[in-house]
Amino acid sequence: MKNPWENCFLFHQIGEEERKKLLACMDGRETVWEKGQILLGEEEPADHLGIVLEGSLQVVEEDIWGNRGILEQVGEGELYGAAFACAGIQKSPVSVVAAKKSRVLRIQMEKLMQVCPNSCPAHQQMIRNLVYLLARKNVALNEKIKHISRRTTREKLLAYLADQAKKAGKKDFSIPFDRQELADYLCVDRSAMSAELGKLKREGKIDLWKNEFRLLS
């Protein structure tokens, strides 16, 4: 049976017993969410971080006309809400939605950032791990900016798919989005994007089936 803590870098170099003590000290709470449920809504207090133990989440934003954009896909072992909580932002500017049935651990940021009087080494390690994860999120944000700053839908698609292939280490790979979600992530019209995918396939540049892709040239 898979250990949900294995991929959670927040607890890197922290033993199981130390982790249990830390979570008890920080009042860590696990919750289960069904697909489509909102874990954190816009304007709600941004006072905690969440860790995905199982499943996946999406960080989304809607404008006043109801246009939806996916800012981030949060997979197992990854965090949401940490940057807003660390920055002292009182109300969340985004929503966090379960992309599938998910189990999530929530920790109050105030308790994480206040090191206990005993200067617990595990707590200090946890804060170092958090800094690393926030830096990684900044890198991921720069990657997305690189994708969506391309001028055309075709260029955005090719930049995104090339990066996904690079991460997979091969030309056959899957993406974490369906067609509408991919359009929302790249900030493009779904119909225009689907038409462009069809053109790329006819030109022999890609092959695809649902969320499975292959780069051909």
mmCIF file of N, CA and C in Angstrom, residues 71-196:
data_model
loop_
_atom_site.group_PDB
_atom_site.id
_atom_site.type_symbol
_atom_site.label_atom_id
_atom_site.label_comp_id
_atom_site.label_asym_id
_atom_site.label_seq_id
_atom_site.Cartn_x
_atom_site.Cartn_y
_atom_site.Cartn_z
ATOM 1 N N LEU A 71 -4.813 28.235 -12.703
ATOM 2 C CA LEU A 71 -3.492 28.783 -12.412
ATOM 3 C C LEU A 71 -2.484 27.690 -12.103
ATOM 4 N N GLU A 72 -2.974 26.595 -11.519
ATOM 5 C CA GLU A 72 -2.039 25.557 -11.069
ATOM 6 C C GLU A 72 -2.770 24.238 -10.846
ATOM 7 N N GLN A 73 -2.102 23.146 -11.176
ATOM 8 C CA GLN A 73 -2.560 21.805 -10.842
ATOM 9 C C GLN A 73 -1.727 21.331 -9.650
ATOM 10 N N VAL A 74 -2.389 20.889 -8.582
ATOM 11 C CA VAL A 74 -1.687 20.498 -7.356
ATOM 12 C C VAL A 74 -1.843 18.996 -7.177
ATOM 13 N N GLY A 75 -0.735 18.265 -7.318
ATOM 14 C CA GLY A 75 -0.768 16.813 -7.228
ATOM 15 C C GLY A 75 -0.388 16.295 -5.852
ATOM 16 N N GLU A 76 -0.298 14.974 -5.748
ATOM 17 C CA GLU A 76 0.012 14.334 -4.466
ATOM 18 C C GLU A 76 1.375 14.774 -3.946
ATOM 19 N N GLY A 77 1.401 15.136 -2.664
ATOM 20 C CA GLY A 77 2.631 15.599 -2.028
ATOM 21 C C GLY A 77 2.881 17.084 -2.178
ATOM 22 N N GLU A 78 2.042 17.769 -2.965
ATOM 23 C CA GLU A 78 2.248 19.198 -3.217
ATOM 24 C C GLU A 78 1.341 20.050 -2.317
ATOM 25 N N LEU A 79 1.625 21.347 -2.302
ATOM 26 C CA LEU A 79 0.945 22.271 -1.396
ATOM 27 C C LEU A 79 0.068 23.257 -2.144
ATOM 28 N N TYR A 80 -0.919 23.790 -1.443
ATOM 29 C CA TYR A 80 -1.644 24.959 -1.919
ATOM 30 C C TYR A 80 -1.773 25.939 -0.746
ATOM 31 N N GLY A 81 -1.905 27.211 -1.072
ATOM 32 C CA GLY A 81 -2.179 28.233 -0.058
ATOM 33 C C GLY A 81 -0.988 28.754 0.705
ATOM 34 N N ALA A 82 0.171 28.118 0.576
ATOM 35 C CA ALA A 82 1.316 28.505 1.402
ATOM 36 C C ALA A 82 1.802 29.920 1.102
ATOM 37 N N ALA A 83 1.874 30.288 -0.183
ATOM 38 C CA ALA A 83 2.408 31.604 -0.542
ATOM 39 C C ALA A 83 1.520 32.722 -0.009
ATOM 40 N N PHE A 84 0.196 32.564 -0.142
ATOM 41 C CA PHE A 84 -0.720 33.596 0.344
ATOM 42 C C PHE A 84 -0.626 33.736 1.859
ATOM 43 N N ALA A 85 -0.582 32.585 2.548
ATOM 44 C CA ALA A 85 -0.516 32.622 4.012
ATOM 45 C C ALA A 85 0.793 33.243 4.488
ATOM 46 N N CYS A 86 1.909 32.884 3.852
ATOM 47 C CA CYS A 86 3.209 33.440 4.237
ATOM 48 C C CYS A 86 3.271 34.941 3.965
ATOM 49 N N ALA A 87 2.606 35.382 2.899
ATOM 50 C CA ALA A 87 2.641 36.796 2.523
ATOM 51 C C ALA A 87 1.705 37.649 3.367
ATOM 52 N N GLY A 88 0.923 37.000 4.217
ATOM 53 C CA GLY A 88 0.015 37.746 5.076
ATOM 54 C C GLY A 88 -1.225 38.251 4.367
ATOM 55 N N ILE A 89 -1.545 37.660 3.191
ATOM 56 C CA ILE A 89 -2.762 38.056 2.471
ATOM 57 C C ILE A 89 -3.971 37.548 3.250
ATOM 58 N N GLN A 90 -4.858 38.444 3.616
ATOM 59 C CA GLN A 90 -5.958 38.106 4.505
ATOM 60 C C GLN A 90 -7.021 37.251 3.827
ATOM 61 N N LYS A 91 -7.355 37.575 2.576
ATOM 62 C CA LYS A 91 -8.411 36.851 1.867
ATOM 63 C C LYS A 91 -7.859 36.252 0.584
ATOM 64 N N SER A 92 -8.205 35.018 0.333
ATOM 65 C CA SER A 92 -7.684 34.324 -0.836
ATOM 66 C C SER A 92 -8.193 34.963 -2.126
ATOM 67 N N PRO A 93 -7.295 35.262 -3.083
ATOM 68 C CA PRO A 93 -7.723 35.818 -4.368
ATOM 69 C C PRO A 93 -8.132 34.743 -5.372
ATOM 70 N N VAL A 94 -8.013 33.474 -4.981
ATOM 71 C CA VAL A 94 -8.299 32.350 -5.875
ATOM 72 C C VAL A 94 -9.166 31.329 -5.146
ATOM 73 N N SER A 95 -9.639 30.346 -5.906
ATOM 74 C CA SER A 95 -10.344 29.212 -5.322
ATOM 75 C C SER A 95 -9.516 27.954 -5.528
ATOM 76 N N VAL A 96 -9.675 27.000 -4.621
ATOM 77 C CA VAL A 96 -9.015 25.699 -4.748
ATOM 78 C C VAL A 96 -10.111 24.648 -4.813
ATOM 79 N N VAL A 97 -10.099 23.860 -5.897
ATOM 80 C CA VAL A 97 -11.175 22.910 -6.181
ATOM 81 C C VAL A 97 -10.592 21.513 -6.326
ATOM 82 N N ALA A 98 -11.301 20.497 -5.826
ATOM 83 C CA ALA A 98 -10.856 19.106 -5.980
ATOM 84 C C ALA A 98 -11.055 18.666 -7.430
ATOM 85 N N ALA A 99 -9.961 18.283 -8.102
ATOM 86 C CA ALA A 99 -10.050 17.789 -9.474
ATOM 87 C C ALA A 99 -10.530 16.345 -9.512
ATOM 88 N N LYS A 100 -10.351 15.648 -8.415
ATOM 89 C CA LYS A 100 -10.856 14.285 -8.216
ATOM 90 C C LYS A 100 -10.998 14.086 -6.709
ATOM 91 N N LYS A 101 -11.542 12.961 -6.300
ATOM 92 C CA LYS A 101 -11.656 12.716 -4.869
ATOM 93 C C LYS A 101 -10.265 12.797 -4.242
ATOM 94 N N SER A 102 -10.146 13.607 -3.191
ATOM 95 C CA SER A 102 -8.824 13.908 -2.646
ATOM 96 C C SER A 102 -8.836 13.906 -1.120
ATOM 97 N N ARG A 103 -7.676 13.529 -0.566
ATOM 98 C CA ARG A 103 -7.468 13.607 0.885
ATOM 99 C C ARG A 103 -6.400 14.662 1.137
ATOM 100 N N VAL A 104 -6.726 15.594 2.009
ATOM 101 C CA VAL A 104 -5.874 16.766 2.192
ATOM 102 C C VAL A 104 -5.592 16.990 3.671
ATOM 103 N N LEU A 105 -4.360 17.354 3.976
ATOM 104 C CA LEU A 105 -3.966 17.738 5.333
ATOM 105 C C LEU A 105 -3.845 19.249 5.379
ATOM 106 N N ARG A 106 -4.517 19.872 6.362
ATOM 107 C CA ARG A 106 -4.458 21.321 6.526
ATOM 108 C C ARG A 106 -3.690 21.676 7.793
ATOM 109 N N ILE A 107 -2.803 22.674 7.683
ATOM 110 C CA ILE A 107 -1.997 23.153 8.805
ATOM 111 C C ILE A 107 -2.125 24.668 8.877
ATOM 112 N N GLN A 108 -2.364 25.183 10.059
ATOM 113 C CA GLN A 108 -2.408 26.632 10.243
ATOM 114 C C GLN A 108 -1.003 27.205 10.088
ATOM 115 N N MET A 109 -0.860 28.166 9.177
ATOM 116 C CA MET A 109 0.464 28.716 8.888
ATOM 117 C C MET A 109 1.086 29.380 10.114
ATOM 118 N N GLU A 110 0.267 30.012 10.943
ATOM 119 C CA GLU A 110 0.793 30.683 12.130
ATOM 120 C C GLU A 110 1.518 29.698 13.040
ATOM 121 N N LYS A 111 0.973 28.496 13.182
ATOM 122 C CA LYS A 111 1.591 27.501 14.051
ATOM 123 C C LYS A 111 2.844 26.909 13.414
ATOM 124 N N LEU A 112 2.855 26.828 12.094
ATOM 125 C CA LEU A 112 4.049 26.306 11.416
ATOM 126 C C LEU A 112 5.206 27.292 11.542
ATOM 127 N N MET A 113 4.933 28.583 11.403
ATOM 128 C CA MET A 113 5.995 29.578 11.380
ATOM 129 C C MET A 113 6.512 29.937 12.769
ATOM 130 N N GLN A 114 5.753 29.640 13.807
ATOM 131 C CA GLN A 114 6.204 29.942 15.163
ATOM 132 C C GLN A 114 6.927 28.740 15.746
ATOM 133 N N VAL A 115 8.263 28.796 15.747
ATOM 134 C CA VAL A 115 9.070 27.694 16.261
ATOM 135 C C VAL A 115 8.897 27.601 17.774
ATOM 136 N N CYS A 116 8.734 26.383 18.265
ATOM 137 C CA CYS A 116 8.490 26.182 19.695
ATOM 138 C C CYS A 116 9.715 26.595 20.521
ATOM 139 N N PRO A 117 9.535 26.892 21.809
ATOM 140 C CA PRO A 117 10.646 27.348 22.672
ATOM 141 C C PRO A 117 11.789 26.338 22.750
ATOM 142 N N ASN A 118 11.493 25.054 22.488
ATOM 143 C CA ASN A 118 12.529 24.026 22.570
ATOM 144 C C ASN A 118 13.424 23.988 21.331
ATOM 145 N N SER A 119 13.121 24.864 20.347
ATOM 146 C CA SER A 119 13.898 24.889 19.091
ATOM 147 C C SER A 119 13.981 23.495 18.472
ATOM 148 N N CYS A 120 12.845 22.875 18.333
ATOM 149 C CA CYS A 120 12.750 21.517 17.802
ATOM 150 C C CYS A 120 13.428 21.418 16.429
ATOM 151 N N PRO A 121 14.448 20.559 16.277
ATOM 152 C CA PRO A 121 15.139 20.423 14.978
ATOM 153 C C PRO A 121 14.197 20.026 13.848
ATOM 154 N N ALA A 122 13.208 19.175 14.138
ATOM 155 C CA ALA A 122 12.267 18.743 13.099
ATOM 156 C C ALA A 122 11.437 19.920 12.601
ATOM 157 N N HIS A 123 11.059 20.809 13.508
ATOM 158 C CA HIS A 123 10.278 21.986 13.120
ATOM 159 C C HIS A 123 11.113 22.907 12.227
ATOM 160 N N GLN A 124 12.372 23.082 12.603
ATOM 161 C CA GLN A 124 13.259 23.912 11.793
ATOM 162 C C GLN A 124 13.462 23.297 10.408
ATOM 163 N N GLN A 125 13.578 21.959 10.356
ATOM 164 C CA GLN A 125 13.715 21.281 9.071
ATOM 165 C C GLN A 125 12.468 21.495 8.213
ATOM 166 N N MET A 126 11.314 21.457 8.856
ATOM 167 C CA MET A 126 10.052 21.659 8.148
ATOM 168 C C MET A 126 9.988 23.051 7.516
ATOM 169 N N ILE A 127 10.464 24.067 8.228
ATOM 170 C CA ILE A 127 10.469 25.426 7.691
ATOM 171 C C ILE A 127 11.432 25.521 6.513
ATOM 172 N N ARG A 128 12.599 24.860 6.602
ATOM 173 C CA ARG A 128 13.535 24.850 5.475
ATOM 174 C C ARG A 128 12.893 24.183 4.260
ATOM 175 N N ASN A 129 12.180 23.098 4.504
ATOM 176 C CA ASN A 129 11.503 22.400 3.410
ATOM 177 C C ASN A 129 10.445 23.291 2.765
ATOM 178 N N LEU A 130 9.747 24.064 3.590
ATOM 179 C CA LEU A 130 8.718 24.962 3.066
ATOM 180 C C LEU A 130 9.340 26.019 2.158
ATOM 181 N N VAL A 131 10.474 26.580 2.568
ATOM 182 C CA VAL A 131 11.156 27.581 1.737
ATOM 183 C C VAL A 131 11.523 26.974 0.381
ATOM 184 N N TYR A 132 12.008 25.740 0.393
ATOM 185 C CA TYR A 132 12.357 25.056 -0.859
ATOM 186 C C TYR A 132 11.121 24.900 -1.743
ATOM 187 N N LEU A 133 10.006 24.475 -1.152
ATOM 188 C CA LEU A 133 8.789 24.253 -1.927
ATOM 189 C C LEU A 133 8.252 25.553 -2.514
ATOM 190 N N LEU A 134 8.332 26.639 -1.755
ATOM 191 C CA LEU A 134 7.888 27.925 -2.272
ATOM 192 C C LEU A 134 8.761 28.368 -3.448
ATOM 193 N N ALA A 135 10.050 28.082 -3.363
ATOM 194 C CA ALA A 135 10.948 28.410 -4.469
ATOM 195 C C ALA A 135 10.602 27.589 -5.711
ATOM 196 N N ARG A 136 10.268 26.307 -5.512
ATOM 197 C CA ARG A 136 9.877 25.448 -6.636
ATOM 198 C C ARG A 136 8.584 25.945 -7.283
ATOM 199 N N LYS A 137 7.653 26.438 -6.460
ATOM 200 C CA LYS A 137 6.417 26.977 -7.014
ATOM 201 C C LYS A 137 6.698 28.217 -7.856
ATOM 202 N N ASN A 138 7.665 29.004 -7.444
ATOM 203 C CA ASN A 138 8.033 30.176 -8.214
ATOM 204 C C ASN A 138 8.605 29.773 -9.573
ATOM 205 N N VAL A 139 9.396 28.708 -9.593
ATOM 206 C CA VAL A 139 9.939 28.191 -10.849
ATOM 207 C C VAL A 139 8.794 27.728 -11.760
ATOM 208 N N ALA A 140 7.815 26.991 -11.168
ATOM 209 C CA ALA A 140 6.679 26.499 -11.950
ATOM 210 C C ALA A 140 5.859 27.657 -12.520
ATOM 211 N N LEU A 141 5.714 28.728 -11.734
ATOM 212 C CA LEU A 141 4.988 29.888 -12.219
ATOM 213 C C LEU A 141 5.708 30.525 -13.403
ATOM 214 N N ASN A 142 7.025 30.585 -13.333
ATOM 215 C CA ASN A 142 7.796 31.132 -14.453
ATOM 216 C C ASN A 142 7.630 30.274 -15.701
ATOM 217 N N GLU A 143 7.514 28.944 -15.516
ATOM 218 C CA GLU A 143 7.290 28.058 -16.652
ATOM 219 C C GLU A 143 5.948 28.358 -17.305
ATOM 220 N N LYS A 144 4.920 28.553 -16.473
ATOM 221 C CA LYS A 144 3.599 28.852 -17.048
ATOM 222 C C LYS A 144 3.622 30.179 -17.790
ATOM 223 N N ILE A 145 4.285 31.176 -17.224
ATOM 224 C CA ILE A 145 4.383 32.473 -17.887
ATOM 225 C C ILE A 145 5.040 32.295 -19.257
ATOM 226 N N LYS A 146 6.033 31.416 -19.319
ATOM 227 C CA LYS A 146 6.703 31.156 -20.595
ATOM 228 C C LYS A 146 5.718 30.592 -21.612
ATOM 229 N N HIS A 147 4.808 29.719 -21.154
ATOM 230 C CA HIS A 147 3.824 29.119 -22.067
ATOM 231 C C HIS A 147 2.812 30.151 -22.555
ATOM 232 N N ILE A 148 2.184 30.852 -21.613
ATOM 233 C CA ILE A 148 1.063 31.715 -21.991
ATOM 234 C C ILE A 148 1.505 33.041 -22.595
ATOM 235 N N SER A 149 2.799 33.362 -22.498
ATOM 236 C CA SER A 149 3.282 34.607 -23.102
ATOM 237 C C SER A 149 3.522 34.454 -24.608
ATOM 238 N N ARG A 150 3.461 33.222 -25.119
ATOM 239 C CA ARG A 150 3.571 33.028 -26.569
ATOM 240 C C ARG A 150 2.386 33.698 -27.255
ATOM 241 N N ARG A 151 2.586 34.147 -28.466
ATOM 242 C CA ARG A 151 1.583 34.980 -29.120
ATOM 243 C C ARG A 151 0.380 34.198 -29.634
ATOM 244 N N THR A 152 0.561 32.997 -30.114
ATOM 245 C CA THR A 152 -0.535 32.265 -30.738
ATOM 246 C C THR A 152 -0.878 31.013 -29.938
ATOM 247 N N THR A 153 -2.088 30.502 -30.169
ATOM 248 C CA THR A 153 -2.509 29.265 -29.514
ATOM 249 C C THR A 153 -1.578 28.113 -29.882
ATOM 250 N N ARG A 154 -1.166 28.064 -31.127
ATOM 251 C CA ARG A 154 -0.252 27.014 -31.593
ATOM 252 C C ARG A 154 1.067 27.064 -30.824
ATOM 253 N N GLU A 155 1.625 28.254 -30.682
ATOM 254 C CA GLU A 155 2.896 28.397 -29.972
ATOM 255 C C GLU A 155 2.751 28.035 -28.497
ATOM 256 N N LYS A 156 1.628 28.397 -27.884
ATOM 257 C CA LYS A 156 1.384 28.047 -26.484
ATOM 258 C C LYS A 156 1.304 26.539 -26.320
ATOM 259 N N LEU A 157 0.568 25.881 -27.216
ATOM 260 C CA LEU A 157 0.441 24.423 -27.150
ATOM 261 C C LEU A 157 1.793 23.737 -27.294
ATOM 262 N N LEU A 158 2.561 24.133 -28.305
ATOM 263 C CA LEU A 158 3.840 23.481 -28.555
ATOM 264 C C LEU A 158 4.821 23.712 -27.408
ATOM 265 N N ALA A 159 4.806 24.904 -26.836
ATOM 266 C CA ALA A 159 5.699 25.177 -25.706
ATOM 267 C C ALA A 159 5.319 24.303 -24.515
ATOM 268 N N TYR A 160 4.011 24.209 -24.234
ATOM 269 C CA TYR A 160 3.553 23.396 -23.098
ATOM 270 C C TYR A 160 3.853 21.918 -23.325
ATOM 271 N N LEU A 161 3.528 21.401 -24.509
ATOM 272 C CA LEU A 161 3.735 19.976 -24.777
ATOM 273 C C LEU A 161 5.223 19.624 -24.780
ATOM 274 N N ALA A 162 6.048 20.520 -25.282
ATOM 275 C CA ALA A 162 7.495 20.262 -25.279
ATOM 276 C C ALA A 162 8.024 20.161 -23.855
ATOM 277 N N ASP A 163 7.537 21.026 -22.968
ATOM 278 C CA ASP A 163 7.965 20.983 -21.568
ATOM 279 C C ASP A 163 7.481 19.709 -20.877
ATOM 280 N N GLN A 164 6.266 19.269 -21.197
ATOM 281 C CA GLN A 164 5.745 18.042 -20.606
ATOM 282 C C GLN A 164 6.558 16.827 -21.053
ATOM 283 N N ALA A 165 6.936 16.798 -22.329
ATOM 284 C CA ALA A 165 7.779 15.709 -22.828
ATOM 285 C C ALA A 165 9.147 15.731 -22.154
ATOM 286 N N LYS A 166 9.678 16.916 -21.957
ATOM 287 C CA LYS A 166 10.988 17.042 -21.297
ATOM 288 C C LYS A 166 10.919 16.529 -19.871
ATOM 289 N N LYS A 167 9.845 16.858 -19.160
ATOM 290 C CA LYS A 167 9.692 16.393 -17.789
ATOM 291 C C LYS A 167 9.535 14.881 -17.730
ATOM 292 N N ALA A 168 8.802 14.321 -18.713
ATOM 293 C CA ALA A 168 8.590 12.867 -18.751
ATOM 294 C C ALA A 168 9.839 12.126 -19.200
ATOM 295 N N GLY A 169 10.742 12.830 -19.888
ATOM 296 C CA GLY A 169 11.962 12.202 -20.384
ATOM 297 C C GLY A 169 11.730 11.344 -21.604
ATOM 298 N N LYS A 170 10.608 11.545 -22.288
ATOM 299 C CA LYS A 170 10.294 10.781 -23.494
ATOM 300 C C LYS A 170 9.230 11.522 -24.287
ATOM 301 N N LYS A 171 9.033 11.074 -25.533
ATOM 302 C CA LYS A 171 8.085 11.757 -26.402
ATOM 303 C C LYS A 171 6.645 11.303 -26.192
ATOM 304 N N ASP A 172 6.449 10.215 -25.448
ATOM 305 C CA ASP A 172 5.105 9.759 -25.086
ATOM 306 C C ASP A 172 4.832 10.163 -23.642
ATOM 307 N N PHE A 173 3.747 10.869 -23.398
ATOM 308 C CA PHE A 173 3.479 11.363 -22.044
ATOM 309 C C PHE A 173 1.987 11.667 -21.910
ATOM 310 N N SER A 174 1.557 11.841 -20.684
ATOM 311 C CA SER A 174 0.176 12.249 -20.410
ATOM 312 C C SER A 174 0.201 13.588 -19.702
ATOM 313 N N ILE A 175 -0.894 14.335 -19.809
ATOM 314 C CA ILE A 175 -1.012 15.615 -19.131
ATOM 315 C C ILE A 175 -2.143 15.520 -18.105
ATOM 316 N N PRO A 176 -2.149 16.384 -17.086
ATOM 317 C CA PRO A 176 -3.158 16.277 -16.024
ATOM 318 C C PRO A 176 -4.470 16.988 -16.334
ATOM 319 N N PHE A 177 -4.689 17.387 -17.600
ATOM 320 C CA PHE A 177 -5.864 18.168 -17.953
ATOM 321 C C PHE A 177 -6.711 17.489 -19.025
ATOM 322 N N ASP A 178 -8.030 17.736 -18.984
ATOM 323 C CA ASP A 178 -8.852 17.426 -20.144
ATOM 324 C C ASP A 178 -8.797 18.638 -21.072
ATOM 325 N N ARG A 179 -9.563 18.624 -22.183
ATOM 326 C CA ARG A 179 -9.434 19.696 -23.172
ATOM 327 C C ARG A 179 -9.826 21.066 -22.597
ATOM 328 N N GLN A 180 -10.952 21.127 -21.880
ATOM 329 C CA GLN A 180 -11.371 22.413 -21.328
ATOM 330 C C GLN A 180 -10.370 22.917 -20.296
ATOM 331 N N GLU A 181 -9.857 22.018 -19.476
ATOM 332 C CA GLU A 181 -8.891 22.414 -18.454
ATOM 333 C C GLU A 181 -7.592 22.898 -19.087
ATOM 334 N N LEU A 182 -7.172 22.242 -20.181
ATOM 335 C CA LEU A 182 -5.955 22.678 -20.858
ATOM 336 C C LEU A 182 -6.151 24.068 -21.448
ATOM 337 N N ALA A 183 -7.324 24.315 -22.028
ATOM 338 C CA ALA A 183 -7.613 25.647 -22.563
ATOM 339 C C ALA A 183 -7.608 26.689 -21.447
ATOM 340 N N ASP A 184 -8.198 26.332 -20.300
ATOM 341 C CA ASP A 184 -8.213 27.259 -19.166
ATOM 342 C C ASP A 184 -6.803 27.531 -18.658
ATOM 343 N N TYR A 185 -5.954 26.492 -18.655
ATOM 344 C CA TYR A 185 -4.587 26.653 -18.156
ATOM 345 C C TYR A 185 -3.765 27.543 -19.091
ATOM 346 N N LEU A 186 -3.961 27.365 -20.402
ATOM 347 C CA LEU A 186 -3.175 28.142 -21.374
ATOM 348 C C LEU A 186 -3.822 29.474 -21.721
ATOM 349 N N CYS A 187 -5.006 29.736 -21.149
ATOM 350 C CA CYS A 187 -5.715 30.999 -21.380
ATOM 351 C C CYS A 187 -6.048 31.195 -22.860
ATOM 352 N N VAL A 188 -6.631 30.148 -23.458
ATOM 353 C CA VAL A 188 -7.030 30.208 -24.863
ATOM 354 C C VAL A 188 -8.462 29.701 -24.995
ATOM 355 N N ASP A 189 -9.066 29.979 -26.151
ATOM 356 C CA ASP A 189 -10.401 29.481 -26.443
ATOM 357 C C ASP A 189 -10.334 27.988 -26.748
ATOM 358 N N ARG A 190 -11.262 27.216 -26.158
ATOM 359 C CA ARG A 190 -11.215 25.767 -26.329
ATOM 360 C C ARG A 190 -11.388 25.362 -27.790
ATOM 361 N N SER A 191 -12.325 25.974 -28.494
ATOM 362 C CA SER A 191 -12.565 25.595 -29.896
ATOM 363 C C SER A 191 -11.332 25.871 -30.746
ATOM 364 N N ALA A 192 -10.719 27.038 -30.540
ATOM 365 C CA ALA A 192 -9.513 27.379 -31.301
ATOM 366 C C ALA A 192 -8.379 26.419 -30.962
ATOM 367 N N MET A 193 -8.274 26.050 -29.691
ATOM 368 C CA MET A 193 -7.223 25.115 -29.288
ATOM 369 C C MET A 193 -7.446 23.738 -29.892
ATOM 370 N N SER A 194 -8.694 23.253 -29.874
ATOM 371 C CA SER A 194 -8.999 21.932 -30.445
ATOM 372 C C SER A 194 -8.703 21.922 -31.943
ATOM 373 N N ALA A 195 -9.031 23.014 -32.625
ATOM 374 C CA ALA A 195 -8.738 23.112 -34.057
ATOM 375 C C ALA A 195 -7.236 23.066 -34.297
ATOM 376 N N GLU A 196 -6.480 23.734 -33.445
ATOM 377 C CA GLU A 196 -5.019 23.749 -33.604
ATOM 378 C C GLU A 196 -4.424 22.378 -33.335
#
